[in-house]
Each structure stands twice: as structure tokens, then as C-alpha cells.
mmCIF file of C-alpha atoms and ligand atoms in Angstrom:
data_model
loop_
_atom_site.group_PDB
_atom_site.id
_atom_site.type_symbol
_atom_site.label_atom_id
_atom_site.label_comp_id
_atom_site.label_asym_id
_atom_site.label_seq_id
_atom_site.Cartn_x
_atom_site.Cartn_y
_atom_site.Cartn_z
ATOM 1 C CA MET W 116 0.179 -0.309 -0.034
ATOM 2 C CA ALA W 117 1.247 3.630 -0.964
ATOM 3 C CA LYS W 118 2.144 5.637 2.111
ATOM 4 C CA LYS W 119 1.055 9.238 2.928
ATOM 5 C CA GLY W 120 4.827 10.372 3.031
ATOM 6 C CA ARG W 121 7.808 10.503 5.070
ATOM 7 C CA VAL W 122 7.810 10.945 9.118
ATOM 8 C CA PHE W 123 10.660 12.132 11.425
ATOM 9 C CA SER W 124 11.267 12.225 14.623
ATOM 10 C CA GLY W 125 14.071 12.327 17.023
ATOM 11 C CA ALA W 126 14.775 11.706 20.960
ATOM 12 C CA ARG W 127 17.513 11.992 23.101
ATOM 13 C CA PRO W 128 19.366 9.209 24.172
ATOM 14 C CA THR W 129 17.989 8.603 27.758
ATOM 15 C CA GLY W 130 18.576 5.457 28.076
ATOM 16 C CA ARG W 131 16.087 2.959 29.485
ATOM 17 C CA GLN W 132 12.727 4.099 28.433
ATOM 18 C CA HIS W 133 9.748 4.186 31.033
ATOM 19 C CA LEU W 134 6.181 3.926 30.851
ATOM 20 C CA GLY W 135 5.539 7.478 29.929
ATOM 21 C CA ASN W 136 8.126 7.219 27.030
ATOM 22 C CA TYR W 137 6.157 4.528 25.639
ATOM 23 C CA LEU W 138 2.184 5.787 25.847
ATOM 24 C CA GLY W 139 3.637 9.207 24.871
ATOM 25 C CA ALA W 140 6.073 8.348 22.025
ATOM 26 C CA ILE W 141 7.115 4.818 21.128
ATOM 27 C CA GLN W 142 3.172 3.789 20.757
ATOM 28 C CA ASN W 143 2.841 6.788 18.238
ATOM 29 C CA TYR W 144 6.046 5.750 16.183
ATOM 30 C CA VAL W 145 4.965 2.132 15.632
ATOM 31 C CA ALA W 146 1.333 2.761 14.781
ATOM 32 C CA LEU W 147 2.706 5.577 12.454
ATOM 33 C CA GLN W 148 4.838 2.724 10.165
ATOM 34 C CA ASP W 149 1.637 1.411 8.927
ATOM 35 C CA ASP W 150 0.738 4.994 6.998
ATOM 36 C CA TYR W 151 3.886 6.255 6.628
ATOM 37 C CA ASP W 152 8.111 6.224 5.492
ATOM 38 C CA CYS W 153 9.321 6.548 9.193
ATOM 39 C CA VAL W 154 12.916 7.772 9.738
ATOM 40 C CA TYR W 155 13.631 7.999 13.517
ATOM 41 C CA CYS W 156 16.640 9.150 14.920
ATOM 42 C CA ILE W 157 18.491 9.032 18.316
ATOM 43 C CA VAL W 158 19.405 12.485 18.273
ATOM 44 C CA ASP W 159 22.950 11.998 20.058
ATOM 45 C CA VAL W 160 24.433 15.603 19.153
ATOM 46 C CA HIS W 161 21.479 17.203 20.848
ATOM 47 C CA ALA W 162 22.203 15.628 23.799
ATOM 48 C CA LEU W 163 25.867 17.288 24.198
ATOM 49 C CA THR W 164 24.080 20.746 24.549
ATOM 50 C CA THR W 165 23.499 19.640 28.250
ATOM 51 C CA VAL W 166 25.364 16.322 29.267
ATOM 52 C CA GLU W 167 28.396 17.367 31.293
ATOM 53 C CA THR W 168 30.031 13.681 30.442
ATOM 54 C CA THR W 169 29.460 11.395 27.269
ATOM 55 C CA GLN W 170 30.727 8.378 29.051
ATOM 56 C CA ASP W 171 27.211 6.676 29.245
ATOM 57 C CA LEU W 172 26.025 8.335 25.799
ATOM 58 C CA ARG W 173 26.690 4.623 23.802
ATOM 59 C CA LYS W 174 25.071 2.732 26.671
ATOM 60 C CA ASN W 175 22.014 5.118 26.665
ATOM 61 C CA THR W 176 22.188 5.123 23.123
ATOM 62 C CA PHE W 177 22.162 0.799 22.920
ATOM 63 C CA GLU W 178 19.631 0.689 25.906
ATOM 64 C CA MET W 179 17.309 3.158 23.719
ATOM 65 C CA ALA W 180 17.349 0.984 20.779
ATOM 66 C CA LEU W 181 16.769 -1.709 22.318
ATOM 67 C CA ASP W 182 13.604 -0.641 23.748
ATOM 68 C CA TRP W 183 12.260 1.163 20.628
ATOM 69 C CA LEU W 184 13.287 -2.469 18.616
ATOM 70 C CA ALA W 185 11.481 -4.331 21.386
ATOM 71 C CA ALA W 186 8.451 -2.111 20.980
ATOM 72 C CA GLY W 187 7.625 -2.591 17.387
ATOM 73 C CA ILE W 188 9.855 -0.332 15.491
ATOM 74 C CA ARG W 189 10.940 -2.399 12.236
ATOM 75 C CA PRO W 190 14.124 -1.720 11.131
ATOM 76 C CA GLU W 191 13.540 -3.585 7.671
ATOM 77 C CA GLU W 192 10.676 -0.771 6.762
ATOM 78 C CA SER W 193 11.715 2.284 8.607
ATOM 79 C CA ILE W 194 14.558 3.718 9.225
ATOM 80 C CA LEU W 195 16.364 3.814 12.567
ATOM 81 C CA PHE W 196 19.477 5.889 13.093
ATOM 82 C CA ILE W 197 21.918 7.391 15.152
ATOM 83 C CA GLN W 198 22.013 11.333 14.639
ATOM 84 C CA SER W 199 25.869 11.420 14.592
ATOM 85 C CA HIS W 200 25.986 8.507 12.129
ATOM 86 C CA VAL W 201 25.147 11.157 9.112
ATOM 87 C CA PRO W 202 27.167 13.837 9.128
ATOM 88 C CA GLU W 203 25.456 15.772 6.497
ATOM 89 C CA VAL W 204 23.347 16.911 9.077
ATOM 90 C CA MET W 205 26.058 18.867 10.540
ATOM 91 C CA GLU W 206 27.310 20.755 7.059
ATOM 92 C CA LEU W 207 23.274 21.672 6.577
ATOM 93 C CA HIS W 208 22.888 23.051 10.037
ATOM 94 C CA THR W 209 25.767 25.565 9.364
ATOM 95 C CA TYR W 210 23.968 26.559 5.942
ATOM 96 C CA LEU W 211 20.736 27.037 7.560
ATOM 97 C CA SER W 212 22.322 29.150 10.624
ATOM 98 C CA MET W 213 22.935 31.707 7.995
ATOM 99 C CA VAL W 214 19.278 32.386 7.380
ATOM 100 C CA THR W 215 18.277 32.476 10.738
ATOM 101 C CA ALA W 216 18.185 35.977 12.731
ATOM 102 C CA LEU W 217 20.513 35.128 15.955
ATOM 103 C CA GLY W 218 17.775 37.871 17.825
ATOM 104 C CA LYS W 219 14.917 35.030 16.742
ATOM 105 C CA LEU W 220 16.912 32.151 18.411
ATOM 106 C CA THR W 221 18.008 34.612 21.871
ATOM 107 C CA ASP W 222 13.632 35.342 22.090
ATOM 108 C CA LEU W 223 12.701 31.360 22.069
ATOM 109 C CA PRO W 224 11.073 30.430 25.632
ATOM 110 C CA THR W 225 12.980 27.064 25.229
ATOM 111 C CA PHE W 226 16.427 28.668 24.878
ATOM 112 C CA LYS W 227 15.433 30.638 27.726
ATOM 113 C CA GLU W 228 14.418 28.156 29.819
ATOM 114 C CA LYS W 229 18.247 26.090 29.188
ATOM 115 C CA VAL W 230 19.795 29.375 30.335
ATOM 116 C CA ALA W 231 17.542 29.621 33.605
ATOM 117 C CA GLN W 232 18.244 25.711 34.294
ATOM 118 C CA GLN W 233 21.727 25.474 33.576
ATOM 119 C CA PRO W 234 23.403 29.457 33.712
ATOM 120 C CA GLU W 235 26.910 27.713 33.974
ATOM 121 C CA ASN W 236 26.942 25.860 30.596
ATOM 122 C CA VAL W 237 25.323 28.216 28.103
ATOM 123 C CA ASN W 238 26.988 27.027 25.027
ATOM 124 C CA TYR W 239 26.485 27.627 21.480
ATOM 125 C CA GLY W 240 24.867 24.464 21.033
ATOM 126 C CA LEU W 241 21.270 25.670 23.327
ATOM 127 C CA LEU W 242 21.032 28.457 20.782
ATOM 128 C CA GLY W 243 21.839 26.555 17.641
ATOM 129 C CA TYR W 244 19.673 23.797 18.743
ATOM 130 C CA PRO W 245 16.271 24.431 16.573
ATOM 131 C CA VAL W 246 18.843 25.230 13.713
ATOM 132 C CA LEU W 247 20.354 21.924 14.041
ATOM 133 C CA MET W 248 16.495 20.221 14.501
ATOM 134 C CA THR W 249 15.238 21.397 11.475
ATOM 135 C CA ALA W 250 18.698 20.168 10.042
ATOM 136 C CA ASP W 251 17.544 16.671 11.212
ATOM 137 C CA ILE W 252 13.939 17.307 9.853
ATOM 138 C CA VAL W 253 14.716 18.612 6.455
ATOM 139 C CA LEU W 254 17.403 16.670 5.301
ATOM 140 C CA TYR W 255 15.936 13.614 5.201
ATOM 141 C CA LYS W 256 13.160 15.419 2.922
ATOM 142 C CA THR W 257 10.191 15.236 5.791
ATOM 143 C CA ASP W 258 6.805 15.529 5.172
ATOM 144 C CA VAL W 259 5.233 15.341 8.121
ATOM 145 C CA VAL W 260 6.489 15.681 12.180
ATOM 146 C CA PRO W 261 4.132 14.209 14.782
ATOM 147 C CA VAL W 262 3.894 16.582 17.488
ATOM 148 C CA GLY W 263 2.245 17.419 20.426
ATOM 149 C CA VAL W 264 0.169 20.535 20.627
ATOM 150 C CA ASP W 265 2.704 22.510 22.845
ATOM 151 C CA GLN W 266 5.869 21.643 20.468
ATOM 152 C CA ALA W 267 4.251 22.511 17.344
ATOM 153 C CA PRO W 268 5.931 26.380 17.741
ATOM 154 C CA HIS W 269 9.019 24.065 17.211
ATOM 155 C CA VAL W 270 8.014 22.944 13.543
ATOM 156 C CA GLU W 271 6.741 26.157 12.879
ATOM 157 C CA PHE W 272 10.264 27.212 13.454
ATOM 158 C CA ALA W 273 11.635 25.118 11.407
ATOM 159 C CA ARG W 274 9.539 25.928 8.717
ATOM 160 C CA GLU W 275 10.581 29.524 9.235
ATOM 161 C CA ILE W 276 14.060 28.857 8.809
ATOM 162 C CA VAL W 277 13.238 26.667 5.293
ATOM 163 C CA ARG W 278 11.263 29.351 3.528
ATOM 164 C CA SER W 279 14.343 31.909 5.019
ATOM 165 C CA PHE W 280 16.542 29.568 2.910
ATOM 166 C CA ASN W 281 14.515 28.917 -0.349
ATOM 167 C CA TYR W 282 13.916 33.000 -0.574
ATOM 168 C CA ARG W 283 17.403 33.518 -0.019
ATOM 169 C CA TYR W 284 18.718 31.230 -2.391
ATOM 170 C CA ASN W 285 15.505 31.868 -4.820
ATOM 171 C CA THR W 286 14.695 27.956 -4.639
ATOM 172 C CA LYS W 287 12.055 25.465 -3.448
ATOM 173 C CA VAL W 288 14.740 22.672 -2.800
ATOM 174 C CA LEU W 289 14.139 22.286 0.988
ATOM 175 C CA ILE W 290 10.350 20.915 2.262
ATOM 176 C CA GLU W 291 8.257 22.671 4.622
ATOM 177 C CA PRO W 292 7.669 20.290 6.953
ATOM 178 C CA GLN W 293 4.035 19.931 7.966
ATOM 179 C CA VAL W 294 2.602 19.504 11.742
ATOM 180 C CA LYS W 295 1.273 16.402 12.619
ATOM 181 C CA HIS W 296 -1.010 17.093 15.462
ATOM 182 C CA THR W 297 -0.540 13.893 18.104
ATOM 183 C CA GLU W 298 -2.561 13.460 20.854
ATOM 184 C CA ILE W 299 0.593 12.787 23.630
ATOM 185 C CA LEU W 300 -0.698 11.056 26.439
ATOM 186 C CA LYS W 301 0.767 12.536 29.655
ATOM 187 C CA VAL W 302 1.769 10.302 32.058
ATOM 188 C CA LEU W 303 1.880 11.106 35.631
ATOM 189 C CA GLY W 304 4.413 8.986 37.344
ATOM 190 C CA ILE W 305 4.243 6.863 41.062
ATOM 191 C CA ASP W 306 4.253 10.317 43.046
ATOM 192 C CA GLY W 307 0.718 10.996 41.061
ATOM 193 C CA LYS W 308 1.643 14.380 40.491
ATOM 194 C CA ALA W 309 4.611 15.289 37.985
ATOM 195 C CA LYS W 310 4.975 13.707 34.587
ATOM 196 C CA MET W 311 6.828 10.274 34.519
ATOM 197 C CA SER W 312 10.364 11.186 33.876
ATOM 198 C CA LYS W 313 13.842 9.728 35.275
ATOM 199 C CA SER W 314 15.638 12.744 36.562
ATOM 200 C CA LEU W 315 12.596 12.733 39.155
ATOM 201 C CA ASN W 316 12.877 8.911 39.933
ATOM 202 C CA ASN W 317 8.968 8.726 39.717
ATOM 203 C CA HIS W 318 9.010 6.458 36.605
ATOM 204 C CA ILE W 319 8.634 2.717 35.668
ATOM 205 C CA GLU W 320 11.319 1.659 33.298
ATOM 206 C CA LEU W 321 9.946 -0.761 30.483
ATOM 207 C CA ALA W 322 12.704 -3.499 31.097
ATOM 208 C CA ALA W 323 11.975 -3.675 34.567
ATOM 209 C CA THR W 324 11.859 -7.183 35.892
ATOM 210 C CA PRO W 325 8.276 -7.968 36.773
ATOM 211 C CA GLN W 326 9.185 -8.174 40.356
ATOM 212 C CA GLU W 327 10.568 -4.782 40.200
ATOM 213 C CA THR W 328 7.910 -3.743 38.044
ATOM 214 C CA SER W 329 5.157 -4.619 40.980
ATOM 215 C CA ALA W 330 7.551 -3.466 43.667
ATOM 216 C CA ARG W 331 7.238 0.024 41.994
ATOM 217 C CA VAL W 332 3.446 0.095 41.259
ATOM 218 C CA MET W 333 3.033 -0.700 44.603
ATOM 219 C CA GLU W 334 4.444 2.642 45.184
ATOM 220 C CA MET W 335 2.309 4.614 43.664
ATOM 221 C CA VAL W 336 -0.087 7.111 45.009
ATOM 222 C CA THR W 337 -3.803 6.848 44.925
ATOM 223 C CA ASP W 338 -6.544 9.249 45.779
ATOM 224 C CA PRO W 339 -4.915 10.826 48.720
ATOM 225 C CA ALA W 340 -8.707 11.026 50.216
ATOM 226 C CA ARG W 341 -8.522 7.811 50.816
ATOM 227 C CA MET W 342 -7.098 7.765 53.880
ATOM 228 C CA LYS W 343 -8.472 3.786 54.921
ATOM 229 C CA ARG W 344 -9.510 0.777 53.360
ATOM 230 C CA THR W 345 -13.099 1.395 54.816
ATOM 231 C CA ASP W 346 -13.228 4.977 53.162
ATOM 232 C CA PRO W 347 -14.410 5.267 49.624
ATOM 233 C CA GLY W 348 -12.229 6.517 47.079
ATOM 234 C CA ASN W 349 -12.764 7.950 43.856
ATOM 235 C CA PRO W 350 -11.067 6.621 40.427
ATOM 236 C CA GLU W 351 -11.224 10.210 38.943
ATOM 237 C CA VAL W 352 -8.460 11.659 40.789
ATOM 238 C CA CYS W 353 -6.254 8.083 40.765
ATOM 239 C CA ASN W 354 -3.285 7.611 38.816
ATOM 240 C CA VAL W 355 -3.429 3.765 39.467
ATOM 241 C CA PHE W 356 -7.270 4.218 37.951
ATOM 242 C CA SER W 357 -5.704 6.042 34.814
ATOM 243 C CA MET W 358 -3.494 3.233 34.342
ATOM 244 C CA HIS W 359 -5.618 0.681 34.487
ATOM 245 C CA LYS W 360 -7.981 2.146 32.019
ATOM 246 C CA ILE W 361 -4.835 2.027 29.561
ATOM 247 C CA PHE W 362 -3.838 -1.513 30.650
ATOM 248 C CA SER W 363 -6.635 -3.562 32.187
ATOM 249 C CA PRO W 364 -9.469 -5.073 30.589
ATOM 250 C CA ALA W 365 -12.556 -2.867 30.514
ATOM 251 C CA GLU W 366 -14.744 -5.346 32.908
ATOM 252 C CA GLU W 367 -12.028 -5.039 35.336
ATOM 253 C CA VAL W 368 -11.832 -1.337 34.812
ATOM 254 C CA ASN W 369 -15.889 -1.016 35.292
ATOM 255 C CA MET W 370 -15.625 -3.179 38.704
ATOM 256 C CA ILE W 371 -13.033 -1.220 39.910
ATOM 257 C CA ASP W 372 -14.782 2.282 38.874
ATOM 258 C CA ALA W 373 -17.567 0.645 40.948
ATOM 259 C CA GLU W 374 -16.185 -0.878 43.825
ATOM 260 C CA CYS W 375 -13.578 1.637 44.808
ATOM 261 C CA ARG W 376 -16.582 4.439 44.994
ATOM 262 C CA ARG W 377 -18.028 1.722 47.723
ATOM 263 C CA ALA W 378 -14.584 0.954 49.437
ATOM 264 C CA GLY W 379 -15.685 -2.652 47.884
ATOM 265 C CA ILE W 380 -12.058 -2.933 46.824
ATOM 266 C CA GLY W 381 -8.680 -1.998 48.533
ATOM 267 C CA CYS W 382 -6.168 0.003 46.963
ATOM 268 C CA VAL W 383 -3.699 -2.794 47.734
ATOM 269 C CA ASP W 384 -5.408 -5.115 45.826
ATOM 270 C CA CYS W 385 -6.132 -2.572 42.706
ATOM 271 C CA LYS W 386 -2.198 -2.202 42.711
ATOM 272 C CA LYS W 387 -1.631 -5.659 42.544
ATOM 273 C CA ARG W 388 -4.419 -6.056 39.671
ATOM 274 C CA PHE W 389 -2.899 -3.080 37.835
ATOM 275 C CA ALA W 390 0.562 -4.990 38.143
ATOM 276 C CA ALA W 391 -0.529 -7.879 37.096
ATOM 277 C CA ASN W 392 -1.978 -6.823 33.966
ATOM 278 C CA LEU W 393 1.270 -4.211 33.341
ATOM 279 C CA ASN W 394 3.468 -7.257 33.420
ATOM 280 C CA GLN W 395 1.132 -9.328 31.353
ATOM 281 C CA HIS W 396 1.198 -6.523 28.393
ATOM 282 C CA LEU W 397 5.120 -5.789 28.601
ATOM 283 C CA GLU W 398 5.606 -9.836 28.311
ATOM 284 C CA PRO W 399 6.068 -10.102 24.732
ATOM 285 C CA PHE W 400 8.358 -6.513 24.862
ATOM 286 C CA ARG W 401 10.871 -8.055 27.472
ATOM 287 C CA ALA W 402 11.096 -11.326 25.553
ATOM 288 C CA LYS W 403 11.867 -9.484 22.438
ATOM 289 C CA ARG W 404 13.974 -6.872 24.359
ATOM 290 C CA ALA W 405 15.916 -9.677 25.922
ATOM 291 C CA GLU W 406 16.458 -11.409 22.887
ATOM 292 C CA LEU W 407 18.026 -8.296 21.249
ATOM 293 C CA ALA W 408 20.337 -7.871 24.411
ATOM 294 C CA SER W 409 21.867 -10.652 23.413
ATOM 295 C CA GLN W 410 23.029 -10.090 20.101
ATOM 296 C CA PRO W 411 24.531 -6.407 20.523
ATOM 297 C CA ASP W 412 26.213 -6.984 16.905
ATOM 298 C CA HIS W 413 22.894 -7.123 15.129
ATOM 299 C CA VAL W 414 21.512 -4.166 16.826
ATOM 300 C CA ALA W 415 24.798 -2.018 15.794
ATOM 301 C CA ASP W 416 24.053 -3.716 12.390
ATOM 302 C CA VAL W 417 20.670 -2.203 12.333
ATOM 303 C CA LEU W 418 21.730 0.949 13.597
ATOM 304 C CA ASN W 419 24.582 1.131 10.532
ATOM 305 C CA ASN W 420 22.072 -0.016 8.144
ATOM 306 C CA GLY W 421 19.764 2.447 9.123
ATOM 307 C CA ALA W 422 22.615 5.770 8.755
ATOM 308 C CA GLU W 423 23.438 4.097 5.347
ATOM 309 C CA ARG W 424 19.777 4.503 4.268
ATOM 310 C CA ALA W 425 19.382 7.780 5.796
ATOM 311 C CA ARG W 426 22.749 9.051 4.266
ATOM 312 C CA VAL W 427 21.344 8.148 0.691
ATOM 313 C CA ILE W 428 18.655 11.096 1.037
ATOM 314 C CA ALA W 429 21.028 12.674 3.279
ATOM 315 C CA GLN W 430 23.725 12.834 0.694
ATOM 316 C CA GLU W 431 21.084 13.800 -2.052
ATOM 317 C CA THR W 432 19.760 16.907 -0.447
ATOM 318 C CA ILE W 433 23.313 18.311 0.431
ATOM 319 C CA LYS W 434 23.641 18.364 -3.278
ATOM 320 C CA GLU W 435 20.730 19.677 -4.115
ATOM 321 C CA VAL W 436 21.340 22.513 -1.459
ATOM 322 C CA ARG W 437 24.704 23.121 -2.760
ATOM 323 C CA GLU W 438 23.463 23.342 -6.362
ATOM 324 C CA ALA W 439 20.826 25.817 -5.107
ATOM 325 C CA MET W 440 23.686 27.751 -3.048
ATOM 326 C CA GLN W 441 25.879 27.967 -6.124
ATOM 327 C CA LEU W 442 28.814 26.833 -3.907
ATOM 328 C CA PRO W 443 31.770 26.269 -5.870
HETATM 329 FE FE1 SF4 Z 187 -7.042 4.436 43.041
HETATM 330 FE FE2 SF4 Z 187 -7.823 1.703 42.767
HETATM 331 FE FE3 SF4 Z 187 -7.655 2.860 45.232
HETATM 332 FE FE4 SF4 Z 187 -9.713 3.497 43.750
HETATM 333 S S1 SF4 Z 187 -9.247 0.995 44.608
HETATM 334 S S2 SF4 Z 187 -7.896 5.084 45.002
HETATM 335 S S3 SF4 Z 187 -8.412 3.113 41.856
HETATM 336 S S4 SF4 Z 187 -5.967 2.452 43.748
#
């Protein structure tokens, strides 16, 4: 079946992925493969703008690739690769930087946030981040970028840079990427308050063992107003219930909804049920992940092959870009 176009998406190598990554991004990456030619990139160069040391970079990249592949990225169809393995992106970044106004970059809220977060390390990479991101997108002749509503301005900025380039060199060589609005699920951590995140240590790793997963689930905060077993609870404010709605069968969800409200089920039992359903859901993922983890050379081959295929597109774009710029 003909595909609708090419999708590009990238994510920093953050190592083992958690439920928030899975529900918020990876599941969507997997689904998009049915309708689009997908290019998925682990953006290790972007990571350099914030990391203090690169000693975990290779390990984190490998772990993340394992999770993506085990979750259903199909490398025989989609292109999965590491950003730095296609150095053409650095060249395009440089050309695009010449058509990007400095004032626009310094005005971006994301840049200001980073400056506030790491005032001792305000490097050029932080400022040029959106330009490199634009190079990532357009280098692979991307048609659409899947983003949540709050990330749409990033793609709009990329479109502006593309327009500036095409206008400056009187060309149409770079494609303005379109936004594909995607519902990005906001998954709360086990604290039930903040978004699930490794840095807050409120996450549940996909690759954790069933025992580790159950232990994390048992730590989950429930309806804070339910102080004792005999108090009726309110599932609508309970993060465990939100997760049940994703991972448990409808009948069980309905039962919990009703029983919680009349104190017919306790939170311990409710969490045990969720842990069992989550572990069952993750069983095929874990089996595939273990198989891949035992074949690191195969995973390296997959990533190298992805980079080779990405590079064919990248070199074609760079050739067209140089011609449009009339570079000698
Ligand atoms: Fe939440 Fe379940 Fe406890 Fe109700 S019984 S408060 S849904 S954990």
C-alpha cells in the first residue's frame, strides 16, 4: 500500500525507556509505520548541549534502541539510526544558521528555559538547537513531523528557517515540514503529581523485571483523600485508575470504578491487579528485548544499516542544497 509521505522524529538518548516514553511517544512511532515511511533518529548530538560527560552516551543510545526495537519499530521498513552517524546534518545546520536571525533564537522560550536551568553552561549548541533540529527534519525530505500541541511552535520555527533558505537562494529545494498533531498522553509518575520522568525517579522502566515493576506499582500514590481501607475512593483522581484504563480489560476497569467508590476494593488489591495486567502486557516486549540484548552486534548492524539508508537521502539533499546555493 502506498504510504502517505515521510515522517521524521528524533529523541535524545536517555537510556532505558519508561512507561511515559512508551505511552507518550514510542507507541505512536510504532503505529505511524503503517501509514508513513518513518525515519526515527536517536539525537546524540543534541544531547551534547546538556550532558556533563559522555561516558554513558553509548550505553544510553544502545538501551534506547533496544526499547524502540522491542516495542515494535520495524527496521526493515523504517529507518532507525543515530544522528551523528550521518554527518551531513552538521553541514546543513551550518548553511541554515546563515539564514536564521540571531534575535529569533535568543527570544525563544526554550532557549531562555535552558539558560535558567544551566546558567553555568550556556553553550552555542543550546542557542543553535532549533537550527540543528530543522536540519534533522529537512535533511531527510520530511513531509510531516508528529508533535503534541505544545511542540507545534518548534515545527513552525523550522518552517520559517526553510522559507528563509528557499527565499534567500530562490529555490524550492527544501521541503517545509507539516505538523501532524498527535495526542501525546501525559503520563504521571508514581507520585501521581509530576509527569513521569527519570530525573524525578518517579518512573516505571519498560525493561524492569516483573518483580521490580510490581514493587514500583505498589509505591504508586492513589486517591490522597482515601486514608483507610474502609473509606470510599474516587477513581477519577487516582493515577492507578488512569493506568488501569490503559492496561486492564474494560470489565475490570468498570468493576474497579464501582467498587472503589463504595470501598469494595482496597488500593493494595487494586494495585496488584494493575501490576499483573501491566506485566502481562509487557511480556512480549521483555522477551523481544532480552533476545535483542543478547545480540548487540545485530543491533549495531541495524543502526548502521539505518544510517546508510539515511545517508543516501542526506547526500542527495546536500547535493541539491549546494547547487541551489551555487557553492563552488
Ligand atoms: Fe485508586 Fe484503585 Fe485505590 Fe480506587 S481502589 S483509590 S482506583 S488505587
